[in-house]
Short mmCIF file of C-alpha atoms in Angstrom, two decimals:
data_model
loop_
_atom_site.label_atom_id
_atom_site.label_comp_id
_atom_site.label_asym_id
_atom_site.label_seq_id
_atom_site.Cartn_x
_atom_site.Cartn_y
_atom_site.Cartn_z
CA MET J 126 -111.59 -87.40 19.45
CA THR J 127 -115.61 -85.72 19.81
CA ASN J 128 -117.44 -88.29 22.16
CA PRO J 129 -121.59 -88.27 21.87
CA VAL J 130 -122.68 -86.98 25.43
CA ARG J 131 -122.44 -89.33 28.11
CA TYR J 132 -125.22 -89.52 30.99
CA ALA J 133 -124.60 -91.24 34.75
CA ASP J 134 -127.59 -92.58 34.16
CA ASP J 135 -125.93 -94.84 30.69
CA VAL J 136 -123.17 -95.99 34.10
CA GLN J 137 -123.61 -98.60 36.15
CA VAL J 138 -120.92 -100.10 38.60
CA GLY J 139 -119.37 -103.10 36.77
CA ASP J 140 -119.17 -101.45 33.30
CA THR J 141 -115.42 -101.44 31.78
CA ILE J 142 -114.64 -98.39 29.46
CA PRO J 143 -113.25 -99.41 25.71
CA PRO J 144 -109.85 -99.75 25.48
CA LEU J 145 -107.16 -98.49 24.49
CA THR J 146 -104.53 -100.06 21.90
CA THR J 147 -101.53 -98.50 20.74
CA PRO J 148 -98.87 -99.82 17.84
CA PRO J 149 -95.51 -100.82 19.09
CA ILE J 150 -93.22 -97.82 21.03
CA THR J 151 -91.07 -96.17 18.95
CA HIS J 152 -87.13 -94.30 19.55
CA LEU J 153 -88.67 -91.52 17.86
CA GLN J 154 -92.29 -91.58 19.66
CA LEU J 155 -89.54 -91.46 22.45
CA VAL J 156 -87.32 -89.22 21.54
CA ARG J 157 -90.42 -86.34 20.92
CA TYR J 158 -91.93 -87.27 23.61
CA ALA J 159 -89.13 -85.81 25.74
CA GLY J 160 -89.06 -82.58 23.69
CA ALA J 161 -92.77 -82.17 24.77
CA SER J 162 -92.37 -82.79 27.96
CA GLY J 163 -88.84 -81.28 28.40
CA ASP J 164 -87.79 -85.03 30.16
CA PHE J 165 -84.85 -85.45 27.87
CA ASN J 166 -83.22 -88.34 30.26
CA PRO J 167 -80.90 -89.74 27.86
CA LEU J 168 -82.28 -93.26 29.74
CA HIS J 169 -85.89 -92.48 27.16
CA THR J 170 -83.31 -92.04 24.10
CA ASP J 171 -80.06 -93.41 23.78
CA PRO J 172 -80.00 -97.36 24.09
CA LEU J 173 -75.93 -97.02 25.08
CA VAL J 174 -76.78 -95.48 28.91
CA GLY J 175 -79.98 -98.10 28.68
CA GLU J 176 -77.86 -101.09 28.26
CA ARG J 177 -74.98 -99.53 30.49
CA ILE J 178 -77.46 -99.32 33.97
CA GLY J 179 -79.03 -102.66 33.35
CA THR J 180 -82.65 -101.65 31.74
CA GLY J 181 -81.87 -103.61 28.63
CA GLY J 182 -82.37 -100.50 25.96
CA ILE J 183 -83.68 -97.90 26.89
CA ILE J 184 -87.44 -97.49 28.80
CA ALA J 185 -90.39 -95.22 27.42
CA HIS J 186 -91.43 -92.23 29.72
CA GLY J 187 -93.77 -92.93 32.66
CA MET J 188 -95.50 -90.13 32.30
CA LEU J 189 -96.13 -90.95 28.68
CA ILE J 190 -98.29 -94.68 29.46
CA MET J 191 -99.81 -91.83 32.05
CA GLY J 192 -100.80 -90.49 29.18
CA LEU J 193 -102.15 -93.18 27.30
CA VAL J 194 -104.86 -93.75 30.86
CA GLY J 195 -105.13 -91.18 30.84
CA GLN J 196 -106.43 -90.61 27.16
CA MET J 197 -108.29 -93.47 27.18
CA VAL J 198 -110.31 -92.08 29.95
CA SER J 199 -111.01 -88.66 29.09
CA ASP J 200 -112.41 -90.38 25.34
CA TYR J 201 -114.95 -92.08 28.08
CA VAL J 202 -116.12 -89.29 29.57
CA GLY J 203 -115.38 -86.65 27.89
CA PRO J 204 -112.05 -84.29 29.11
CA GLN J 205 -113.83 -81.49 31.00
CA ALA J 206 -115.83 -84.31 33.42
CA LEU J 207 -113.11 -85.25 34.90
CA ARG J 208 -112.51 -84.35 38.68
CA LYS J 209 -109.65 -86.80 39.80
CA PHE J 210 -106.91 -89.61 38.17
CA GLY J 211 -103.80 -90.67 39.18
CA VAL J 212 -101.58 -93.77 39.13
CA ARG J 213 -99.06 -95.54 40.44
CA PHE J 214 -95.83 -96.52 38.10
CA LYS J 215 -95.45 -100.38 38.44
CA GLY J 216 -93.15 -101.62 35.52
CA MET J 217 -90.83 -100.61 32.61
CA THR J 218 -92.54 -99.82 29.34
CA HIS J 219 -90.24 -101.09 26.22
CA LEU J 220 -88.91 -99.84 22.86
CA ASN J 221 -91.31 -102.21 20.18
CA ASP J 222 -93.93 -102.98 24.23
CA ILE J 223 -97.71 -102.50 22.87
CA ILE J 224 -99.57 -100.62 25.21
CA THR J 225 -102.82 -101.74 26.22
CA CYS J 226 -105.38 -99.17 28.66
CA THR J 227 -107.97 -100.74 30.70
CA GLY J 228 -110.96 -99.26 32.91
CA MET J 229 -113.66 -99.98 34.79
CA ILE J 230 -116.40 -98.13 36.77
CA THR J 231 -116.26 -98.96 40.29
CA GLU J 232 -118.76 -96.83 42.17
CA LYS J 233 -121.40 -93.84 40.91
CA PHE J 234 -122.12 -91.21 43.53
CA GLU J 235 -123.35 -87.81 44.32
CA ALA J 236 -120.67 -84.39 45.04
CA ASP J 237 -120.84 -81.47 45.12
CA GLY J 238 -124.10 -81.31 43.39
CA GLU J 239 -122.62 -83.21 40.72
CA GLN J 240 -123.41 -86.81 39.92
CA ARG J 241 -120.45 -88.68 40.31
CA ILE J 242 -117.74 -92.08 38.58
CA SER J 243 -115.15 -93.17 40.13
CA GLY J 244 -113.23 -96.10 38.73
CA LYS J 245 -109.56 -98.60 38.20
CA VAL J 246 -107.48 -98.07 35.77
CA GLN J 247 -103.96 -100.05 34.04
CA ALA J 248 -102.34 -100.04 31.56
CA ILE J 249 -100.18 -103.55 30.43
CA ASP J 250 -98.12 -104.86 28.11
CA GLN J 251 -99.03 -107.52 24.79
CA ASN J 252 -97.29 -109.87 27.79
CA GLY J 253 -99.67 -108.26 30.70
CA ASP J 254 -97.45 -107.06 32.38
CA VAL J 255 -98.66 -103.76 34.34
CA LYS J 256 -97.39 -101.13 33.86
CA VAL J 257 -99.29 -98.32 35.81
CA ALA J 258 -102.14 -99.03 37.64
CA GLY J 259 -104.48 -95.27 39.07
CA THR J 260 -107.80 -94.94 40.02
CA PHE J 261 -110.28 -91.47 38.26
CA VAL J 262 -113.40 -89.82 39.32
CA ALA J 263 -115.48 -87.55 37.13
CA ALA J 264 -118.49 -85.90 36.00
CA LEU J 265 -121.27 -86.68 34.43
CA PRO J 266 -124.63 -85.40 33.59
CA THR J 267 -128.32 -86.24 33.58
CA ARG J 268 -130.34 -86.59 31.03
CA PRO J 269 -132.49 -83.91 30.24
#
């Protein structure tokens, strides 16, 4: 996705990042992600394994959910702007969960000669259960 340049002057503490909402998580999506990531843990692809260990079936890769949050941030600031990004995993994502990623700007500051913003981000499911929560720092240009 190509977004117009977002300038530091136009971003304020308290601004929200446009949310990213996914279609329901599918088995095929998890199998494809396993292939792309190299994470072939059967917990992510074999329903019987999830039933046996008590997760209620297949669960999504945590890094997939983190990647969705990263996509939302990157769509907002642009891929070259990101300076830091991290999350904590808070809950399991199951098949058919609909994930909504949200974020808010919490600080504006200058570092290493750049105008930067930081913010809080999270991913929740359709029931409001938090799957990941984290923070980011990005550098934004100033108006010419």
